[in-house]
PDB file of C-alpha atoms and ligand atoms in Angstrom:
ATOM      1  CA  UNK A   1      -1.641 -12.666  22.429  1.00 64.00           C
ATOM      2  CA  UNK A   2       0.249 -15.414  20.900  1.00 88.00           C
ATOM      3  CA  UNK A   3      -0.448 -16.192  17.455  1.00 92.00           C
ATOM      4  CA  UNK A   4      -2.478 -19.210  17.750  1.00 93.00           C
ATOM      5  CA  UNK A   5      -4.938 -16.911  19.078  1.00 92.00           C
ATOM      6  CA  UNK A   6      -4.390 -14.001  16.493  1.00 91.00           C
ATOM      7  CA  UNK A   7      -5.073 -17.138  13.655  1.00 94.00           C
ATOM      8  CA  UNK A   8      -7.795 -18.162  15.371  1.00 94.00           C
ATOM      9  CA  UNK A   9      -9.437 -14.441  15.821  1.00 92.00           C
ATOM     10  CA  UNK A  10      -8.937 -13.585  12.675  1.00 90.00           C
ATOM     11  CA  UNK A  11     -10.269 -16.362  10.895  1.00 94.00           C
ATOM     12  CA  UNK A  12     -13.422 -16.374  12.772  1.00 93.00           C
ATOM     13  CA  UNK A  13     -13.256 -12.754  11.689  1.00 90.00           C
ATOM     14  CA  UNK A  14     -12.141 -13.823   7.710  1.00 90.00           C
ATOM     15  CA  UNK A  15     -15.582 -16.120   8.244  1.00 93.00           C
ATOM     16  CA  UNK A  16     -13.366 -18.764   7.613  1.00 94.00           C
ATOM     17  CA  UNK A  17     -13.654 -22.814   8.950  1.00 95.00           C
ATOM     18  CA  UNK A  18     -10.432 -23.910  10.114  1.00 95.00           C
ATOM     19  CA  UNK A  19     -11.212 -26.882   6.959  1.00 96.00           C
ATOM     20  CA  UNK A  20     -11.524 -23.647   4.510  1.00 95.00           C
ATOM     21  CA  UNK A  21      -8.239 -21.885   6.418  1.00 95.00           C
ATOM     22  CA  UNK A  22      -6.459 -25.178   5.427  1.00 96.00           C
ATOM     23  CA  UNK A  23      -7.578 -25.529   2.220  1.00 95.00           C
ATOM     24  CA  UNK A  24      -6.645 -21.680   1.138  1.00 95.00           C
ATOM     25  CA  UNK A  25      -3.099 -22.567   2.418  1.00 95.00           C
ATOM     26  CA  UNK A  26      -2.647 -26.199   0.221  1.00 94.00           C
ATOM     27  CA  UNK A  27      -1.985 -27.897   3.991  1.00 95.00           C
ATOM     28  CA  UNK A  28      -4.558 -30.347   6.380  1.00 94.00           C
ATOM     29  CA  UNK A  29      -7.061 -28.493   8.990  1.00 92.00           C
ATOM     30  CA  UNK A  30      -5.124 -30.124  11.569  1.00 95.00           C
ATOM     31  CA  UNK A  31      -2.404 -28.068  11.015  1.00 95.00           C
ATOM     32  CA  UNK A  32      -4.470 -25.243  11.094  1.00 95.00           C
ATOM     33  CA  UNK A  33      -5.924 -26.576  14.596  1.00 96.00           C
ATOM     34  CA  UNK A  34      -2.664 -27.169  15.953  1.00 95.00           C
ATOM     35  CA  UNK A  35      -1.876 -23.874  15.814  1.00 95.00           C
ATOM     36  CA  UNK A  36      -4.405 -22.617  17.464  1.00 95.00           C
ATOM     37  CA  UNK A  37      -4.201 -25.152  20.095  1.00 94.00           C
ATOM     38  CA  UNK A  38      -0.679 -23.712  20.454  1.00 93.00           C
ATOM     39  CA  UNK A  39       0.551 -27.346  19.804  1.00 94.00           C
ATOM     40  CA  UNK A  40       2.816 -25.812  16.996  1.00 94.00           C
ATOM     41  CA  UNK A  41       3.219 -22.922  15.305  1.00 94.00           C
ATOM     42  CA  UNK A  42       3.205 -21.864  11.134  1.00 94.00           C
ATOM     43  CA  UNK A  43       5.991 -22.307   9.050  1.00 94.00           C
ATOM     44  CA  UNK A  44       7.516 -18.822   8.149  1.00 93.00           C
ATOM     45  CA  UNK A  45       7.624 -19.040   4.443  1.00 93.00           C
ATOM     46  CA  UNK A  46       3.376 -19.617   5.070  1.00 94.00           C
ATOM     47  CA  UNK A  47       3.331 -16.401   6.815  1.00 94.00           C
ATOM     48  CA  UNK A  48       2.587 -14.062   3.893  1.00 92.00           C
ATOM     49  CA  UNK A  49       0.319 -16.031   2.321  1.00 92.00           C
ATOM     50  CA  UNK A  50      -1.646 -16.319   5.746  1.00 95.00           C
ATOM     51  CA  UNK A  51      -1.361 -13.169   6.479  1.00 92.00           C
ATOM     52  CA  UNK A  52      -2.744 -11.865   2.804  1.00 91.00           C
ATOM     53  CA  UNK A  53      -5.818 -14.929   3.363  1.00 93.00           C
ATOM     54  CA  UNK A  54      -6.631 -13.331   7.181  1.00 92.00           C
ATOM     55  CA  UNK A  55      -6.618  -9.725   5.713  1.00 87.00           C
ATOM     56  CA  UNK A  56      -3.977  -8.777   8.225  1.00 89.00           C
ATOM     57  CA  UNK A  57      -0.134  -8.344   7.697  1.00 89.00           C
ATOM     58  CA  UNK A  58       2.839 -10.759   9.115  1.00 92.00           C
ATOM     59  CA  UNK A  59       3.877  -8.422  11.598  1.00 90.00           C
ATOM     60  CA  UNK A  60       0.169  -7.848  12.904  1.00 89.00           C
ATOM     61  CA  UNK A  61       0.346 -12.156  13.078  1.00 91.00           C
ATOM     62  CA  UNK A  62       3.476 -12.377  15.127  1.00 89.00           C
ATOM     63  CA  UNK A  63       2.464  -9.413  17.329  1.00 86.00           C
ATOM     64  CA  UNK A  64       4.840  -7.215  16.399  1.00 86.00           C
ATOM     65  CA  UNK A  65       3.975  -3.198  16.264  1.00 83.00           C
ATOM     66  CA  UNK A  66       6.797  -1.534  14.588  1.00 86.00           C
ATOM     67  CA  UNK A  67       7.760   2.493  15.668  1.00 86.00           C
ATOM     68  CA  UNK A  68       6.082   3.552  12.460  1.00 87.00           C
ATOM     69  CA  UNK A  69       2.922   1.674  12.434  1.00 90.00           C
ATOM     70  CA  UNK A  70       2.100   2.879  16.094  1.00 91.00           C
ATOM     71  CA  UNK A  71       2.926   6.482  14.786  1.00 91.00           C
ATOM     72  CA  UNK A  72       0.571   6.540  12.243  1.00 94.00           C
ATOM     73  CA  UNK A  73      -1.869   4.599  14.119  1.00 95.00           C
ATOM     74  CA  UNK A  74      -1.751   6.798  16.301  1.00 94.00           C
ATOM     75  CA  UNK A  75      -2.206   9.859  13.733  1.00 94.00           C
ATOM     76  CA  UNK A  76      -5.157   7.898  12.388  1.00 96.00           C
ATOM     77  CA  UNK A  77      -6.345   7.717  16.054  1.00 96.00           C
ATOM     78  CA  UNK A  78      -6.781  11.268  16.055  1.00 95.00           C
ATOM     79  CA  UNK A  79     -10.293  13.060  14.910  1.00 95.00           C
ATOM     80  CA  UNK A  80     -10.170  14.211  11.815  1.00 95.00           C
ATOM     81  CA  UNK A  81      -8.310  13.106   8.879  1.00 96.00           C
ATOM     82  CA  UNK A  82      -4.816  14.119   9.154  1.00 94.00           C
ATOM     83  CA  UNK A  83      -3.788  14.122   5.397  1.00 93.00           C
ATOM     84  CA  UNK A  84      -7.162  15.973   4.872  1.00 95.00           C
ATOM     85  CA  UNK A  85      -9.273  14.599   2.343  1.00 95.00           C
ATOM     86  CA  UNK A  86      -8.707  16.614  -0.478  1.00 97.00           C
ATOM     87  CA  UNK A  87      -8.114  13.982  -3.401  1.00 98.00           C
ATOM     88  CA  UNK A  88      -3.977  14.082  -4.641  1.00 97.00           C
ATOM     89  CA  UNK A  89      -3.748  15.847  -7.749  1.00 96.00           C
ATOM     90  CA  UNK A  90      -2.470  12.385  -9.612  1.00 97.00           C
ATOM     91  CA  UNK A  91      -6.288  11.508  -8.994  1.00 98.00           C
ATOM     92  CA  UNK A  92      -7.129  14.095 -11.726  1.00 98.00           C
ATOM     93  CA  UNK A  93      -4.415  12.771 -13.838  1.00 97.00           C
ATOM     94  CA  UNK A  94      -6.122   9.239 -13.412  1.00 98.00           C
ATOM     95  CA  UNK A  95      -9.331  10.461 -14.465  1.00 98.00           C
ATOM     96  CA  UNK A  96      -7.526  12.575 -17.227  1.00 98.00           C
ATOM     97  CA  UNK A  97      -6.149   9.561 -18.729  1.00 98.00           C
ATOM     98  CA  UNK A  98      -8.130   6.828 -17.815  1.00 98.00           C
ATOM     99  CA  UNK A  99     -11.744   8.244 -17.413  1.00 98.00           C
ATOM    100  CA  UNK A 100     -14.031   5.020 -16.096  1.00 98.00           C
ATOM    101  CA  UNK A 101     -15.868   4.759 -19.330  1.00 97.00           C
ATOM    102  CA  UNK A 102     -15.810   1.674 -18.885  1.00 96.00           C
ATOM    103  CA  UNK A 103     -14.835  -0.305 -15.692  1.00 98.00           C
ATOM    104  CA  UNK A 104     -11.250   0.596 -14.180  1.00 98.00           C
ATOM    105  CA  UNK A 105      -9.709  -1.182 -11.660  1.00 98.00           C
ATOM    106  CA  UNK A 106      -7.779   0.949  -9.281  1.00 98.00           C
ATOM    107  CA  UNK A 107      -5.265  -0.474  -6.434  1.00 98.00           C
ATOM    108  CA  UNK A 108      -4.390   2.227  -4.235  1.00 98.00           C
ATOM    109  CA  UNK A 109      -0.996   1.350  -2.036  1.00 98.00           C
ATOM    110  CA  UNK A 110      -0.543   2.667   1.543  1.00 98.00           C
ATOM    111  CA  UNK A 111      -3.689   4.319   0.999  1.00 98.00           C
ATOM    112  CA  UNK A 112      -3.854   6.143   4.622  1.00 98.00           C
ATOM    113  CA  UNK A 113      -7.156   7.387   5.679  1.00 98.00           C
ATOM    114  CA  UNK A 114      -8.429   7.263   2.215  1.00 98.00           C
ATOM    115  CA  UNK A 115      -9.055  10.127   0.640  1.00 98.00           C
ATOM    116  CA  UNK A 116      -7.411   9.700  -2.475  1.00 98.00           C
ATOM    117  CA  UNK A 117      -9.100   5.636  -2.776  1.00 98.00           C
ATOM    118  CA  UNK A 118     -12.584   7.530  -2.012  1.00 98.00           C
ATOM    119  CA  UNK A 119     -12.624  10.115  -3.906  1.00 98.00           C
ATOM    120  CA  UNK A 120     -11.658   7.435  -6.814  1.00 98.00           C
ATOM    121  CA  UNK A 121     -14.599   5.253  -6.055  1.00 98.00           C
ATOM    122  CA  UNK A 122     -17.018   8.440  -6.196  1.00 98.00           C
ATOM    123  CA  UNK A 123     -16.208   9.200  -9.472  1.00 98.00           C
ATOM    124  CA  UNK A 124     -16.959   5.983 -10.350  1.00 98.00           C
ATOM    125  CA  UNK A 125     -13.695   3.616 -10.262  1.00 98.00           C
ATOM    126  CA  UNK A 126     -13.662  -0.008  -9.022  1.00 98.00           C
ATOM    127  CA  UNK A 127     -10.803   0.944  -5.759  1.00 98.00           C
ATOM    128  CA  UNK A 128      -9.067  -1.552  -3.781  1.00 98.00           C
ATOM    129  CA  UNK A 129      -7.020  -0.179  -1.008  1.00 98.00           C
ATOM    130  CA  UNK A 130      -4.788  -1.273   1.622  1.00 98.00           C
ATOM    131  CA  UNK A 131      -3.037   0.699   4.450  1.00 98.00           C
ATOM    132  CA  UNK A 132      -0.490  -1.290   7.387  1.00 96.00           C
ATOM    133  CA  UNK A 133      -2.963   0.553  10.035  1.00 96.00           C
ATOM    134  CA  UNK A 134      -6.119  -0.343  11.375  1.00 95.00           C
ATOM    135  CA  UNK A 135      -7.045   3.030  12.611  1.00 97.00           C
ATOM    136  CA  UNK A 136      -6.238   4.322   8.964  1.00 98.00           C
ATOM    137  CA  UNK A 137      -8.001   1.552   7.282  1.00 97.00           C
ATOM    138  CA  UNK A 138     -11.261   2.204   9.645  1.00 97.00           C
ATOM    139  CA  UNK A 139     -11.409   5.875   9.034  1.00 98.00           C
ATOM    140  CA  UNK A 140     -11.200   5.199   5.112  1.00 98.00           C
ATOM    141  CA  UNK A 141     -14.795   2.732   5.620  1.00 98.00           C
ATOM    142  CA  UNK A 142     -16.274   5.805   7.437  1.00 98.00           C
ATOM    143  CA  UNK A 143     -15.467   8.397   4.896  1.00 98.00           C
ATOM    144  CA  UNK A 144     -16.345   5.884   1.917  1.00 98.00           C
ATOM    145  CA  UNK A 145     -19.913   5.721   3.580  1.00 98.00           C
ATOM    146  CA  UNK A 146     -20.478   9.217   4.495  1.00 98.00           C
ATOM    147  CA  UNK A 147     -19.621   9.514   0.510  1.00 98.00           C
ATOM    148  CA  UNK A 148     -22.337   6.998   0.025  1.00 98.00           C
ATOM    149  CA  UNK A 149     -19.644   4.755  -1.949  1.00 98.00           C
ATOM    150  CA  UNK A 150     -18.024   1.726  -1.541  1.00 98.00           C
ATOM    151  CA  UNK A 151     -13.943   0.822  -1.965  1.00 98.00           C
ATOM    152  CA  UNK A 152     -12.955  -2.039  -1.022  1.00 98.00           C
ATOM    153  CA  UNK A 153     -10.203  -1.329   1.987  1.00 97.00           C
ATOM    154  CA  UNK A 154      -8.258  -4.165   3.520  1.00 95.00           C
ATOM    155  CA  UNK A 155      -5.097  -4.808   5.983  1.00 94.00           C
ATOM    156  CA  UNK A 156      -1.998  -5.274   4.306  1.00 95.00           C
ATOM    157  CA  UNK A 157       1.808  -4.717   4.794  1.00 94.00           C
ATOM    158  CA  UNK A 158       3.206  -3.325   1.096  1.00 96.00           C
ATOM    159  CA  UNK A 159       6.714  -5.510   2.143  1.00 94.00           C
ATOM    160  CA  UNK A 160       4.262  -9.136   1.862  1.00 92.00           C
ATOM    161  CA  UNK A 161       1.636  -8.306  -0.206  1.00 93.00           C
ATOM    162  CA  UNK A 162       1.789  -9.569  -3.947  1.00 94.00           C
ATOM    163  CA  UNK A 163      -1.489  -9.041  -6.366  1.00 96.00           C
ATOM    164  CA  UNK A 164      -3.382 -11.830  -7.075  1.00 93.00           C
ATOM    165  CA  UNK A 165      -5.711 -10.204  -9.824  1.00 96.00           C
ATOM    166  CA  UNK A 166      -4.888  -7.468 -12.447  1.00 98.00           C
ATOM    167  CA  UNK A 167      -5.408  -3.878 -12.232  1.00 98.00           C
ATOM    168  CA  UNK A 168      -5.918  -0.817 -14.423  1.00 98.00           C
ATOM    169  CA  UNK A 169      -4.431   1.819 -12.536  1.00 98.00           C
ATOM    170  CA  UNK A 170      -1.863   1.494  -9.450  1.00 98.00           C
ATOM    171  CA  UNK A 171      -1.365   4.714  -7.187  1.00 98.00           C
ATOM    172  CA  UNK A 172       0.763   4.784  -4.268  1.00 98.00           C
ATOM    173  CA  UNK A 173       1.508   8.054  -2.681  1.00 98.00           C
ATOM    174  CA  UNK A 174       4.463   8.638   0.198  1.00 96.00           C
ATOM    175  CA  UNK A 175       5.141   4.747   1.009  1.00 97.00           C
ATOM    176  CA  UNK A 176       7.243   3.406  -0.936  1.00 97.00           C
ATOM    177  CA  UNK A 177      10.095   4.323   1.263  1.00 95.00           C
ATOM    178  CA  UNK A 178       9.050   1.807   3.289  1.00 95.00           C
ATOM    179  CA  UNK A 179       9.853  -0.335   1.217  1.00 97.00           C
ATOM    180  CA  UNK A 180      13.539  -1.599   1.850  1.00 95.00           C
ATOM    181  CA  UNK A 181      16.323  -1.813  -1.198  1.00 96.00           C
ATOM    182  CA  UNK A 182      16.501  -5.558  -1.720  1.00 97.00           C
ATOM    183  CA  UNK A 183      12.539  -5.733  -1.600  1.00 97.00           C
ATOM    184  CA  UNK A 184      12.203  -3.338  -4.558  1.00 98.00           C
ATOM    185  CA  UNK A 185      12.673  -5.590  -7.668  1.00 98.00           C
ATOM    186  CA  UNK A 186      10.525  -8.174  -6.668  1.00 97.00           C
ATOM    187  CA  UNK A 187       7.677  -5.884  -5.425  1.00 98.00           C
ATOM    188  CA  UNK A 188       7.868  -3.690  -8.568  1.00 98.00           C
ATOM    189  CA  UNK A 189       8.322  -6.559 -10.943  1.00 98.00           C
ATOM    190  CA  UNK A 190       4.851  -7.910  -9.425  1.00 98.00           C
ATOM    191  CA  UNK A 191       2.890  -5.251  -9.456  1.00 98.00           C
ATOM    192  CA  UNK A 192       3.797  -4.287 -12.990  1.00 98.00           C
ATOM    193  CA  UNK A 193       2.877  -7.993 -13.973  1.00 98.00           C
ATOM    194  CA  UNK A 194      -0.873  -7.649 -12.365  1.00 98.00           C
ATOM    195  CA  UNK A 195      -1.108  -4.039 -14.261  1.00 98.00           C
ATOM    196  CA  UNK A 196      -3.637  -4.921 -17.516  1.00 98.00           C
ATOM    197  CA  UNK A 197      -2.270  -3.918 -21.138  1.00 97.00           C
ATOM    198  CA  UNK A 198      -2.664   0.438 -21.188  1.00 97.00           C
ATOM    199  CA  UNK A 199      -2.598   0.330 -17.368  1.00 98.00           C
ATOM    200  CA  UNK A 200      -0.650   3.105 -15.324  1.00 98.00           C
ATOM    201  CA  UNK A 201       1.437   2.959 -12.604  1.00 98.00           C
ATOM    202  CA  UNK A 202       0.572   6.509 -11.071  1.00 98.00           C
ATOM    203  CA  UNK A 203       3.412   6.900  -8.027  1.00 98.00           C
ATOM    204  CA  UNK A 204       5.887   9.197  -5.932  1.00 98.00           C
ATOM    205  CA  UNK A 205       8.413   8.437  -4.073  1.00 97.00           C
ATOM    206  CA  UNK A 206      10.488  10.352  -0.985  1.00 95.00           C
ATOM    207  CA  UNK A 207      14.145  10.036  -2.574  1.00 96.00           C
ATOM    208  CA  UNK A 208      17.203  11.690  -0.655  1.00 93.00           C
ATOM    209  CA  UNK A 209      18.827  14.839  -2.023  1.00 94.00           C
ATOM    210  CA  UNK A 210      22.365  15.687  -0.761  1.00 92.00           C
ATOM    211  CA  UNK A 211      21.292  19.577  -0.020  1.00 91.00           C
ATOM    212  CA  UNK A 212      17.485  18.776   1.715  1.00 90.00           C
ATOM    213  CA  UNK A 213      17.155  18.965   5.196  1.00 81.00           C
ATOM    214  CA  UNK A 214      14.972  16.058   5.582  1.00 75.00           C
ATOM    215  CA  UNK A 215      14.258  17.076   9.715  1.00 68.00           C
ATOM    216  CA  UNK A 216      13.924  14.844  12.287  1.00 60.00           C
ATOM    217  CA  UNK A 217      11.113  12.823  11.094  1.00 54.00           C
ATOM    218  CA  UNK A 218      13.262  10.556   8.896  1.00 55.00           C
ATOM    219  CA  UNK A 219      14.229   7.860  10.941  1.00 57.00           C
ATOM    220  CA  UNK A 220      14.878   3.844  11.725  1.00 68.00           C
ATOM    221  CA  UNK A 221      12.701   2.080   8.637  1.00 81.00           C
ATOM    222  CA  UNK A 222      12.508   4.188   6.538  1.00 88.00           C
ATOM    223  CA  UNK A 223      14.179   3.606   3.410  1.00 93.00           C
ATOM    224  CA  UNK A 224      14.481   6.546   0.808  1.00 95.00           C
ATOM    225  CA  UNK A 225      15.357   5.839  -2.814  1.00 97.00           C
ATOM    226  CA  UNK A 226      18.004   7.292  -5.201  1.00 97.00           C
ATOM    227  CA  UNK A 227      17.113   9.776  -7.100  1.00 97.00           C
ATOM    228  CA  UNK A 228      15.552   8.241 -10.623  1.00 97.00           C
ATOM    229  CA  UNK A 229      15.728   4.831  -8.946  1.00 98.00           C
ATOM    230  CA  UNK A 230      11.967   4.543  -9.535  1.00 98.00           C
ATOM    231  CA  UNK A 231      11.837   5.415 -13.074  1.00 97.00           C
ATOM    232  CA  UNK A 232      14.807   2.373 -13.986  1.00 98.00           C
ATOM    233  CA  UNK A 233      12.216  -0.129 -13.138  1.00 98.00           C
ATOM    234  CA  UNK A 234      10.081   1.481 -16.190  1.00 98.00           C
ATOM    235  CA  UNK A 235      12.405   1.094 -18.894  1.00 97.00           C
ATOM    236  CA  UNK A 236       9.506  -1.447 -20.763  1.00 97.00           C
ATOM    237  CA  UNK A 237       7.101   1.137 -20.327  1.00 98.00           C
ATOM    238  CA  UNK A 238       6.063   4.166 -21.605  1.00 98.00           C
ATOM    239  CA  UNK A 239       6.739   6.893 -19.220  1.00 98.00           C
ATOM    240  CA  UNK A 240       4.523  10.032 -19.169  1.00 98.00           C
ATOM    241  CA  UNK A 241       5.484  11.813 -16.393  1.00 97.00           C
ATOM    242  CA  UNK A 242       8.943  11.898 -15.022  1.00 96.00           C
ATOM    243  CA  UNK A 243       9.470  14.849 -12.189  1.00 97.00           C
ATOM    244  CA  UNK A 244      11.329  15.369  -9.172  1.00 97.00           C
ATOM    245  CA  UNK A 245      10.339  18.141  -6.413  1.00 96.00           C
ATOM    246  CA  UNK A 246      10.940  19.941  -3.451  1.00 96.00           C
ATOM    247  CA  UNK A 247       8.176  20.883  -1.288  1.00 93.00           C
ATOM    248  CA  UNK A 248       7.687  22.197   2.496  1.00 91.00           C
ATOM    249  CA  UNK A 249       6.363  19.592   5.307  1.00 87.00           C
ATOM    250  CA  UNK A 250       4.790  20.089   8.651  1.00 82.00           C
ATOM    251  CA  UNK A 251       4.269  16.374   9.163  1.00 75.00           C
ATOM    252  CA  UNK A 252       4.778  15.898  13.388  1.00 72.00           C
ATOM    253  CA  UNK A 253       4.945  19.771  13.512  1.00 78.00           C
ATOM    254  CA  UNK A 254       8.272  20.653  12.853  1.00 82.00           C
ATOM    255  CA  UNK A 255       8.614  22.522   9.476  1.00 87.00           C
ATOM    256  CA  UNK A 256      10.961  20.746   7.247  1.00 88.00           C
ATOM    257  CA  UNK A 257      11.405  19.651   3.453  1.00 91.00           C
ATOM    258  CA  UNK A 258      11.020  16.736   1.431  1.00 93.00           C
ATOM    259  CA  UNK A 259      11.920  15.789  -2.039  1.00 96.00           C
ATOM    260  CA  UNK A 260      10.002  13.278  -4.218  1.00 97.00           C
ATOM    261  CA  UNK A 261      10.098  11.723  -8.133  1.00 98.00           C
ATOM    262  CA  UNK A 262       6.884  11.869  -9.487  1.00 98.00           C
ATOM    263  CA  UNK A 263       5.999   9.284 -12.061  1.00 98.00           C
ATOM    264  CA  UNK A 264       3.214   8.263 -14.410  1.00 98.00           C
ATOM    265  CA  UNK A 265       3.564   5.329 -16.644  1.00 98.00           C
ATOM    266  CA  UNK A 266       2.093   3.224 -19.350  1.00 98.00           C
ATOM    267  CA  UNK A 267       2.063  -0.624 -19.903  1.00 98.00           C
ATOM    268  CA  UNK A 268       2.513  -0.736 -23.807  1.00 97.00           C
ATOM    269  CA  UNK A 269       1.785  -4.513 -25.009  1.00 89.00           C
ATOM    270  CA  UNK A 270       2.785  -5.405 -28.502  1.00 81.00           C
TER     271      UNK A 270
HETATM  272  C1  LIG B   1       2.889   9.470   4.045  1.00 54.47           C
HETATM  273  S1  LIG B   1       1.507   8.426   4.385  1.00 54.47           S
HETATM  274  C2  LIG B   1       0.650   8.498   2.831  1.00 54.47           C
HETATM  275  C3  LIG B   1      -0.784   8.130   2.938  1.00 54.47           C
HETATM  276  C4  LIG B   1      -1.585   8.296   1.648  1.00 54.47           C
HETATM  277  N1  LIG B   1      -1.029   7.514   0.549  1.00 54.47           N
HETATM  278  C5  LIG B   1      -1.667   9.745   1.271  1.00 54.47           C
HETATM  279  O1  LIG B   1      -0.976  10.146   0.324  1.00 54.47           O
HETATM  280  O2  LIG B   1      -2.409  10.468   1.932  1.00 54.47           O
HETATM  281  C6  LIG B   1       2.273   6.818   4.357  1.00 54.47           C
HETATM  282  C7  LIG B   1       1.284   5.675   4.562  1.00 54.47           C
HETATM  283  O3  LIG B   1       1.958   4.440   4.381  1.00 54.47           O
HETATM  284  C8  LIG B   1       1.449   3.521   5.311  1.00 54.47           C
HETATM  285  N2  LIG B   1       2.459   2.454   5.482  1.00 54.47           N
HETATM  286  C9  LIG B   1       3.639   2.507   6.135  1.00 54.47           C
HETATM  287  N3  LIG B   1       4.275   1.354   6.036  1.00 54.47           N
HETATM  288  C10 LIG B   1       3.486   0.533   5.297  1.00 54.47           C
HETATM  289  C11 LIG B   1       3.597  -0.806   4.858  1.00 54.47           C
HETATM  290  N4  LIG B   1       4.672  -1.544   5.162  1.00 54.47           N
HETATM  291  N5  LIG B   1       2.598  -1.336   4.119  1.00 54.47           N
HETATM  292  C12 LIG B   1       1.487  -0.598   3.831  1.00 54.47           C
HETATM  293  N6  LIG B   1       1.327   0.688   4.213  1.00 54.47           N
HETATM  294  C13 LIG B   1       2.313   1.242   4.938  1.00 54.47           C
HETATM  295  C14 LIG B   1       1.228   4.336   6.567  1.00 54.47           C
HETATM  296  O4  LIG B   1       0.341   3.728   7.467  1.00 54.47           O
HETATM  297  C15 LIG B   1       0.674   5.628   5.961  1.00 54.47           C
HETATM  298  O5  LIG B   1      -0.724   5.594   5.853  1.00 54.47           O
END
């Protein structure tokens, strides 16, 4: 499908006129026509914004499906849930140090099925949560019904999305190695400027140790960090939790080891 077509499915789908399309994006509907006429095509630097507006990701626009999104699609695919849906134990640590007393906004990142953005929302958090997969993205609706609550799970790719609103908490578990190196500064730097004044950044991240055997699983796009990389771009904040770990994997079924920091921080405002 070219992407005239993908625009013009997915804003039907966005319940979007091609007049409100147009006016989201600061440009005239008959741009927006044009390209779905196939008379002309976006200008790249619109992509991202388009892409966050259609509640898809760039390479989902352009039609491209990367190795690792059709591996985890195809994971998601699968019955079952294939991370389980036991909550990650940062989720206690949330609710340790940020009970919703009050309302908490929570932006989980790469959220996968969504067990960790569901079991959030049950215990009462307002959850936003994004995954790069459809299949992923679907399963985390079903489970947030069967739960009988609601989180708020959209499209998005982690390398073009940038907050527009402010959260309490931010959690993002296993994905930021997708992030690559020269994304990193601007990506952190926005999502610690759409964190509210107390809010935690609750996050791990698969970092490469000289003396793990990472198996054969790390491959092409993915983009581990240094060790302690994560915790520079905290020097403003108040850091509660600063760990690194080795654990055993069986992710793809061949037994190997990963290591990850571990990091829990605070937003102090003057
Ligand atoms: C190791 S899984 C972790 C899933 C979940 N956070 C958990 O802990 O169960 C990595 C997740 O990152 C997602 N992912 C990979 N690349 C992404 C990207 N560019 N943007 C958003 N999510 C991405 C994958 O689809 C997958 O669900």
């Amino acid at each position: 499908m070219d992407i005239g077509n993908i625009i013009a499915k997915k804003r039907k789908a966005a319940g979007l006129t091609q007049k409100g399309l147009a006016e989201k994006l600061n440009i005239s509907f008959q741009a927006v026509s044009k390209w779905e006429q196939g008379a002309a095509n976006p200008e790249i630097d619109l992509l991202p914004s388009l892409a966050q507006i259609l509640g898809t990701t760039v390479d989902a626009l352009v039609g491209y499906r990367s190795p690792i999104l059709a591996d985890y699609e195809a994971r998601y695919e699968e019955d079952g849930y294939y991370w389980g849906i036991e909550p990650n134990r940062f989720c206690y640590e949330i609710m340790r140090r940020m009970p919703p007393v009050k309302p908490v906004r929570v932006l989980d990142i790469g959220c996968g099925e969504g067990k960790d953005a569901v079991f959030l929302a049950r215990n009462g958090y307002q959850v936003s949560a994004f995954d790069i997969t459809d299949s992923g993205i679907e399963k985390g609706k079903m489970l947030a019904e069967k739960c009988g609550t609601y989180v708020d799970f959209f499209k998005a790719d982690i390398r073009d999305f940038r907050p527009t609103k402010n959260y309490d908490v931010i959690f993002c578990s296993g994905v930021f190695h997708f992030v690559p190196p020269d994304l990193r500064p601007e990506i952190m730097e926005s999502l610690k400027k759409h964190t509210n004044k107390n809010g935690l950044h609750t996050m791990n991240v698969f970092i490469h140790k000289p003396f793990v055997e990472e198996g054969a699983g790390k491959d092409k796009e993915r983009y581990y960090w240094k060790s302690g990389e994560m915790f520079t771009y905290y020097t403003d904040w108040l850091i509660h939790k600063m760990d690194e770990e080795i654990f055993d994997c069986n992710s793809g079924g061949i037994p190997h080891k990963h290591c990850m920091d571990l990091m829990i921080a605070e937003k102090i405002i003057h």
